[in-house]
Amino acid sequence: MKRVRRGLPFGFGATGAVVAAGLVATAIVATLTGLGAERLFLREQAARARDALDFHAVSLEGFLDKYRILPPLIARHPDVVAHFDAGTEKDGPAALRIAVTATAMTGADEVLFIDTDGTVLVASKPVADKNLANAPYFRAAMEGRLGRFLSFDAATERGSYLFAAPVRKDDAVIGVVVAKVSLEDVEQAWALSKDPVVATDLSGRIVLSNREDWRGRSLFGARGRALARATADAAPVVRSPKSHDGEFAFVNLPDEVGGGAHRYLEETAFLPLYDWTLRVYSDTALARAQMSNLVLTVLLAGLIATAGAGYLVDRRGRLSRQMRRERAAALRLERRVRDRTRELTLANARLASEVREREATEEELRRTQSELVQAAKLAALGQMSAALSHEFNQPLAAIRSYADNAALLIERDRKPEAAGNLSRIAALVDRMAGLSRHLKTFARKPEATTRPISVAPALSETLMLLGPRMRKAGVQVDVVQEAGDVVVDAGQVRLEQVLMNIVGNALDAVAGRADPMVRVDISKDSCDGIIAVSDNGPGISEADLAHIFDPFFTTKDVGEGLGLGLSIAYKIIQDFRGMIVAEARPEGGSVFTIRVPLSEPVRSAAE
Ligand code: ADP
């Protein structure tokens, strides 16, 4: 049977559809997740950076605030004022002691006393530059303000902060006190932050950073350096070059500060009190990595879910296909059983109708048979009546005429002739009595009793009775008897009656022949005595053979035969539990074979 595969063409089944849908859905979800997640992570990162920046700004301000008031305090000290006022030995040991003590007490890195012309009078540590007349913080202090300066030592690559305060006497500035603070501690605190944190001066130079190699570099490359040079102290706040993505501003740092392909989120805080810009950078690669991790996870989950769904759908499809196949097989089987049942039912019905027909036919047959039997009985009765009336009417008519004649003869006194007539009447009466006797035999009930009868004597008795007929026909009956007497279980008179009929028929058959022959063979086998009567008469036709034992069957002329002899003989032999068979002789004529069981004692003696 050709299988038709249902479903989508090109073998793209339900599983394929589910897998394709799953893949598309996974791709869409992954893309949306990527877009959304990156934004989310960036937002988180920005918030974190802002928090860090706030923290760093506050702690830096706190740190510097402590030192901001140090130079004014020292400048007001009477010893210091007195020292600058003395005008002599401004760089003497007393001044140095004060400077060293102040350094040790405040934790500042260095304390300097500077003359009004910018000459460094005393330094708690030896200094390279002895004249600071051009230093902006010195000038600010000389103007009566608090001088502030973020300095960067290129040699040590360390940043430090300088505060300068004027020493006054009677509103006149007589000197300047400078305190230098190391920013190493600040950097150490920043080291804990993994995002780059930088503090830039007005030119964009990195003065402080938690990245060792970033210090001293310009955050804005050549452009920044040029700006720094051009604007000197009055530089505006230099802004980072930024690219914007709606919500976020991304910064590409120059190569010298670990830039390259990295894009950073920048958070900036300007500390106006110190002319600083504090910046915290957050690498967007992190958000991207987080985003790609999430996307990968989503993709993986999507793929696993797709594979799972595909497997389930495939399994379901296979199961349902198998169920369909099984259902189809069951239906086929059911149909076959139904067809077969229908056939059987039909055959059954046919058989039943045949049986009914047969029964009807049988019934018909039985009816016809009984009708036939009835008809046959009636026919037999008619035949018999006809034969009997014929048989009896003739002698009765003869008797009547003989009686009339006898009466006339007696009247005329012709007694001897009358006696002759009477004796003829007597003979006719005898014949009629004989006929009647025959009929009686035929009608009588079978005699149950049998006794041992010697066949030969019975036969001689019969032949003696037949003597006149034999003589009349000129036939001599030959008797051939095997050695020993044959004694059968029979009745004397009845056996003689049978022999009389059979031998009589044989005599009738050969009557008129030139070479008449009638022979009786007496023999026996282990069970029966056998009497075979053969003649060379005309024989019996094949058609007649079937009927010769029927009552009233005769081929003889009316008045010569009654057709009862053989049927009576048949009945008698049957009573002896023997059998009688008529056959044609091969050499012409017929042979009647009578078999009668041997008498019991004889049989046992023979055995
Ligand atoms: P019936 O002698 O009165 O005719 P049976 O019953 O004795 O009656 O015989 C029936 C018929 O059988 C006879 O009419 C005759 O045709 C035939 N038949 C009997 N014996 C012989 C025989 N030996 N040869 C030829 N036909 C015979």
PDB file of N, CA and C and ligand atoms in Angstrom, residues 501-510 533-535 537-541 544 547-557 560-568 589-592, ligand 1:
ATOM      1  N   ASN A 501     -42.247 -74.945  -6.380  1.00  0.00           N
ATOM      2  CA  ASN A 501     -42.380 -73.743  -7.205  1.00  0.00           C
ATOM      3  C   ASN A 501     -41.214 -73.578  -8.163  1.00  0.00           C
ATOM      4  N   ILE A 502     -39.976 -73.687  -7.621  1.00  0.00           N
ATOM      5  CA  ILE A 502     -38.781 -73.415  -8.435  1.00  0.00           C
ATOM      6  C   ILE A 502     -38.626 -74.459  -9.542  1.00  0.00           C
ATOM      7  N   VAL A 503     -38.696 -75.708  -9.124  1.00  0.00           N
ATOM      8  CA  VAL A 503     -38.512 -76.775 -10.128  1.00  0.00           C
ATOM      9  C   VAL A 503     -39.669 -76.736 -11.144  1.00  0.00           C
ATOM     10  N   GLY A 504     -40.904 -76.452 -10.598  1.00  0.00           N
ATOM     11  CA  GLY A 504     -42.076 -76.338 -11.488  1.00  0.00           C
ATOM     12  C   GLY A 504     -41.846 -75.266 -12.548  1.00  0.00           C
ATOM     13  N   ASN A 505     -41.317 -74.062 -12.097  1.00  0.00           N
ATOM     14  CA  ASN A 505     -41.028 -72.968 -13.050  1.00  0.00           C
ATOM     15  C   ASN A 505     -40.029 -73.438 -14.096  1.00  0.00           C
ATOM     16  N   ALA A 506     -39.001 -74.212 -13.651  1.00  0.00           N
ATOM     17  CA  ALA A 506     -37.963 -74.685 -14.581  1.00  0.00           C
ATOM     18  C   ALA A 506     -38.605 -75.615 -15.619  1.00  0.00           C
ATOM     19  N   LEU A 507     -39.491 -76.479 -15.168  1.00  0.00           N
ATOM     20  CA  LEU A 507     -40.170 -77.379 -16.090  1.00  0.00           C
ATOM     21  C   LEU A 507     -40.976 -76.575 -17.108  1.00  0.00           C
ATOM     22  N   ASP A 508     -41.666 -75.483 -16.587  1.00  0.00           N
ATOM     23  CA  ASP A 508     -42.431 -74.620 -17.502  1.00  0.00           C
ATOM     24  C   ASP A 508     -41.521 -73.990 -18.528  1.00  0.00           C
ATOM     25  N   ALA A 509     -40.321 -73.599 -18.051  1.00  0.00           N
ATOM     26  CA  ALA A 509     -39.410 -72.872 -18.932  1.00  0.00           C
ATOM     27  C   ALA A 509     -38.896 -73.759 -20.080  1.00  0.00           C
ATOM     28  N   VAL A 510     -38.673 -75.027 -19.808  1.00  0.00           N
ATOM     29  CA  VAL A 510     -38.081 -75.887 -20.851  1.00  0.00           C
ATOM     30  C   VAL A 510     -39.157 -76.599 -21.681  1.00  0.00           C
ATOM     31  N   VAL A 533     -31.080 -74.731  -8.830  1.00  0.00           N
ATOM     32  CA  VAL A 533     -31.955 -75.340  -9.830  1.00  0.00           C
ATOM     33  C   VAL A 533     -31.683 -74.633 -11.156  1.00  0.00           C
ATOM     34  N   SER A 534     -31.125 -75.360 -12.149  1.00  0.00           N
ATOM     35  CA  SER A 534     -30.814 -74.709 -13.424  1.00  0.00           C
ATOM     36  C   SER A 534     -31.588 -75.361 -14.563  1.00  0.00           C
ATOM     37  N   ASP A 535     -31.858 -74.545 -15.600  1.00  0.00           N
ATOM     38  CA  ASP A 535     -32.551 -75.089 -16.768  1.00  0.00           C
ATOM     39  C   ASP A 535     -31.984 -74.442 -18.020  1.00  0.00           C
ATOM     40  N   GLY A 537     -33.893 -73.145 -20.383  1.00  0.00           N
ATOM     41  CA  GLY A 537     -35.044 -72.456 -20.970  1.00  0.00           C
ATOM     42  C   GLY A 537     -34.667 -71.129 -21.606  1.00  0.00           C
ATOM     43  N   PRO A 538     -35.649 -70.270 -21.851  1.00  0.00           N
ATOM     44  CA  PRO A 538     -35.361 -68.984 -22.525  1.00  0.00           C
ATOM     45  C   PRO A 538     -34.627 -67.983 -21.630  1.00  0.00           C
ATOM     46  N   GLY A 539     -34.563 -68.267 -20.300  1.00  0.00           N
ATOM     47  CA  GLY A 539     -33.878 -67.307 -19.394  1.00  0.00           C
ATOM     48  C   GLY A 539     -34.811 -66.138 -19.044  1.00  0.00           C
ATOM     49  N   ILE A 540     -34.301 -65.301 -18.193  1.00  0.00           N
ATOM     50  CA  ILE A 540     -35.128 -64.162 -17.740  1.00  0.00           C
ATOM     51  C   ILE A 540     -34.471 -62.857 -18.221  1.00  0.00           C
ATOM     52  N   SER A 541     -35.284 -62.002 -18.798  1.00  0.00           N
ATOM     53  CA  SER A 541     -34.703 -60.730 -19.301  1.00  0.00           C
ATOM     54  C   SER A 541     -34.224 -59.869 -18.112  1.00  0.00           C
ATOM     55  N   ASP A 544     -37.002 -58.095 -16.384  1.00  0.00           N
ATOM     56  CA  ASP A 544     -37.876 -58.947 -15.569  1.00  0.00           C
ATOM     57  C   ASP A 544     -37.193 -59.394 -14.286  1.00  0.00           C
ATOM     58  N   HIS A 547     -38.171 -57.942 -11.133  1.00  0.00           N
ATOM     59  CA  HIS A 547     -39.564 -58.039 -10.658  1.00  0.00           C
ATOM     60  C   HIS A 547     -40.046 -59.448 -10.367  1.00  0.00           C
ATOM     61  N   ILE A 548     -39.251 -60.476 -10.742  1.00  0.00           N
ATOM     62  CA  ILE A 548     -39.804 -61.845 -10.665  1.00  0.00           C
ATOM     63  C   ILE A 548     -40.232 -62.257  -9.267  1.00  0.00           C
ATOM     64  N   PHE A 549     -39.610 -61.607  -8.220  1.00  0.00           N
ATOM     65  CA  PHE A 549     -40.003 -61.997  -6.849  1.00  0.00           C
ATOM     66  C   PHE A 549     -41.191 -61.183  -6.339  1.00  0.00           C
ATOM     67  N   ASP A 550     -41.655 -60.201  -7.168  1.00  0.00           N
ATOM     68  CA  ASP A 550     -42.825 -59.409  -6.750  1.00  0.00           C
ATOM     69  C   ASP A 550     -44.073 -60.285  -6.843  1.00  0.00           C
ATOM     70  N   PRO A 551     -45.018 -60.093  -5.916  1.00  0.00           N
ATOM     71  CA  PRO A 551     -46.266 -60.862  -5.999  1.00  0.00           C
ATOM     72  C   PRO A 551     -47.031 -60.505  -7.297  1.00  0.00           C
ATOM     73  N   PHE A 552     -47.634 -61.458  -7.870  1.00  0.00           N
ATOM     74  CA  PHE A 552     -48.457 -61.307  -9.087  1.00  0.00           C
ATOM     75  C   PHE A 552     -47.679 -60.943 -10.323  1.00  0.00           C
ATOM     76  N   PHE A 553     -46.313 -61.018 -10.242  1.00  0.00           N
ATOM     77  CA  PHE A 553     -45.569 -60.784 -11.495  1.00  0.00           C
ATOM     78  C   PHE A 553     -45.489 -62.116 -12.242  1.00  0.00           C
ATOM     79  N   THR A 554     -45.990 -62.089 -13.445  1.00  0.00           N
ATOM     80  CA  THR A 554     -45.941 -63.317 -14.266  1.00  0.00           C
ATOM     81  C   THR A 554     -45.855 -62.952 -15.740  1.00  0.00           C
ATOM     82  N   THR A 555     -45.162 -63.811 -16.461  1.00  0.00           N
ATOM     83  CA  THR A 555     -45.096 -63.611 -17.915  1.00  0.00           C
ATOM     84  C   THR A 555     -45.958 -64.674 -18.605  1.00  0.00           C
ATOM     85  N   LYS A 556     -46.575 -65.488 -17.778  1.00  0.00           N
ATOM     86  CA  LYS A 556     -47.349 -66.602 -18.339  1.00  0.00           C
ATOM     87  C   LYS A 556     -48.775 -66.156 -18.687  1.00  0.00           C
ATOM     88  N   ASP A 557     -49.411 -66.918 -19.496  1.00  0.00           N
ATOM     89  CA  ASP A 557     -50.781 -66.570 -19.903  1.00  0.00           C
ATOM     90  C   ASP A 557     -51.722 -66.669 -18.722  1.00  0.00           C
ATOM     91  N   GLU A 560     -52.557 -69.749 -16.541  1.00  0.00           N
ATOM     92  CA  GLU A 560     -51.399 -70.641 -16.383  1.00  0.00           C
ATOM     93  C   GLU A 560     -50.574 -70.252 -15.158  1.00  0.00           C
ATOM     94  N   GLY A 561     -50.432 -68.975 -14.943  1.00  0.00           N
ATOM     95  CA  GLY A 561     -49.602 -68.539 -13.793  1.00  0.00           C
ATOM     96  C   GLY A 561     -50.299 -67.465 -12.992  1.00  0.00           C
ATOM     97  N   LEU A 562     -50.053 -67.515 -11.647  1.00  0.00           N
ATOM     98  CA  LEU A 562     -50.631 -66.481 -10.776  1.00  0.00           C
ATOM     99  C   LEU A 562     -49.598 -65.402 -10.436  1.00  0.00           C
ATOM    100  N   GLY A 563     -48.340 -65.759 -10.664  1.00  0.00           N
ATOM    101  CA  GLY A 563     -47.274 -64.803 -10.274  1.00  0.00           C
ATOM    102  C   GLY A 563     -47.070 -64.777  -8.782  1.00  0.00           C
ATOM    103  N   LEU A 564     -47.460 -65.844  -8.076  1.00  0.00           N
ATOM    104  CA  LEU A 564     -47.295 -65.858  -6.619  1.00  0.00           C
ATOM    105  C   LEU A 564     -46.185 -66.805  -6.184  1.00  0.00           C
ATOM    106  N   GLY A 565     -45.854 -67.797  -7.046  1.00  0.00           N
ATOM    107  CA  GLY A 565     -44.904 -68.853  -6.671  1.00  0.00           C
ATOM    108  C   GLY A 565     -43.598 -68.310  -6.117  1.00  0.00           C
ATOM    109  N   LEU A 566     -42.931 -67.462  -6.876  1.00  0.00           N
ATOM    110  CA  LEU A 566     -41.602 -66.984  -6.461  1.00  0.00           C
ATOM    111  C   LEU A 566     -41.694 -66.076  -5.234  1.00  0.00           C
ATOM    112  N   SER A 567     -42.747 -65.249  -5.198  1.00  0.00           N
ATOM    113  CA  SER A 567     -42.847 -64.361  -4.020  1.00  0.00           C
ATOM    114  C   SER A 567     -43.078 -65.169  -2.759  1.00  0.00           C
ATOM    115  N   ILE A 568     -43.881 -66.257  -2.882  1.00  0.00           N
ATOM    116  CA  ILE A 568     -44.086 -67.127  -1.715  1.00  0.00           C
ATOM    117  C   ILE A 568     -42.764 -67.798  -1.339  1.00  0.00           C
ATOM    118  N   GLY A 589     -30.435 -70.018 -20.491  1.00  0.00           N
ATOM    119  CA  GLY A 589     -31.307 -70.478 -19.425  1.00  0.00           C
ATOM    120  C   GLY A 589     -31.026 -69.717 -18.145  1.00  0.00           C
ATOM    121  N   SER A 590     -31.623 -70.195 -17.061  1.00  0.00           N
ATOM    122  CA  SER A 590     -31.414 -69.479 -15.798  1.00  0.00           C
ATOM    123  C   SER A 590     -31.105 -70.452 -14.679  1.00  0.00           C
ATOM    124  N   VAL A 591     -30.591 -69.857 -13.591  1.00  0.00           N
ATOM    125  CA  VAL A 591     -30.280 -70.689 -12.422  1.00  0.00           C
ATOM    126  C   VAL A 591     -30.808 -69.971 -11.181  1.00  0.00           C
ATOM    127  N   PHE A 592     -31.581 -70.726 -10.342  1.00  0.00           N
ATOM    128  CA  PHE A 592     -32.083 -70.210  -9.071  1.00  0.00           C
ATOM    129  C   PHE A 592     -31.276 -70.867  -7.969  1.00  0.00           C
TER     130      PHE A 592
HETATM  131  P1  ADP B   1     -45.969 -68.055 -12.295  1.00  0.00           P
HETATM  132  O1  ADP B   1     -45.111 -69.273 -12.450  1.00  0.00           O
HETATM  133  O2  ADP B   1     -47.295 -68.305 -11.850  1.00  0.00           O
HETATM  134  O3  ADP B   1     -45.851 -67.122 -13.445  1.00  0.00           O
HETATM  135  P2  ADP B   1     -43.932 -67.353 -10.481  1.00  0.00           P
HETATM  136  O4  ADP B   1     -43.807 -66.401  -9.399  1.00  0.00           O
HETATM  137  O5  ADP B   1     -43.623 -68.750 -10.139  1.00  0.00           O
HETATM  138  O6  ADP B   1     -45.338 -67.269 -11.148  1.00  0.00           O
HETATM  139  O7  ADP B   1     -42.995 -66.939 -11.644  1.00  0.00           O
HETATM  140  C1  ADP B   1     -42.970 -65.616 -12.051  1.00  0.00           C
HETATM  141  C2  ADP B   1     -42.351 -65.449 -13.418  1.00  0.00           C
HETATM  142  O8  ADP B   1     -40.967 -65.767 -13.383  1.00  0.00           O
HETATM  143  C3  ADP B   1     -42.819 -66.363 -14.418  1.00  0.00           C
HETATM  144  O9  ADP B   1     -43.986 -65.893 -15.041  1.00  0.00           O
HETATM  145  C4  ADP B   1     -41.694 -66.443 -15.419  1.00  0.00           C
HETATM  146  O10 ADP B   1     -41.758 -65.400 -16.342  1.00  0.00           O
HETATM  147  C5  ADP B   1     -40.510 -66.244 -14.609  1.00  0.00           C
HETATM  148  N1  ADP B   1     -39.772 -67.470 -14.332  1.00  0.00           N
HETATM  149  C6  ADP B   1     -39.776 -68.191 -13.207  1.00  0.00           C
HETATM  150  N2  ADP B   1     -38.947 -69.251 -13.302  1.00  0.00           N
HETATM  151  C7  ADP B   1     -38.380 -69.192 -14.538  1.00  0.00           C
HETATM  152  C8  ADP B   1     -37.451 -70.017 -15.242  1.00  0.00           C
HETATM  153  N3  ADP B   1     -36.907 -71.117 -14.728  1.00  0.00           N
HETATM  154  N4  ADP B   1     -37.154 -69.657 -16.535  1.00  0.00           N
HETATM  155  C9  ADP B   1     -37.711 -68.553 -17.105  1.00  0.00           C
HETATM  156  N5  ADP B   1     -38.568 -67.722 -16.476  1.00  0.00           N
HETATM  157  C10 ADP B   1     -38.931 -68.074 -15.195  1.00  0.00           C
END
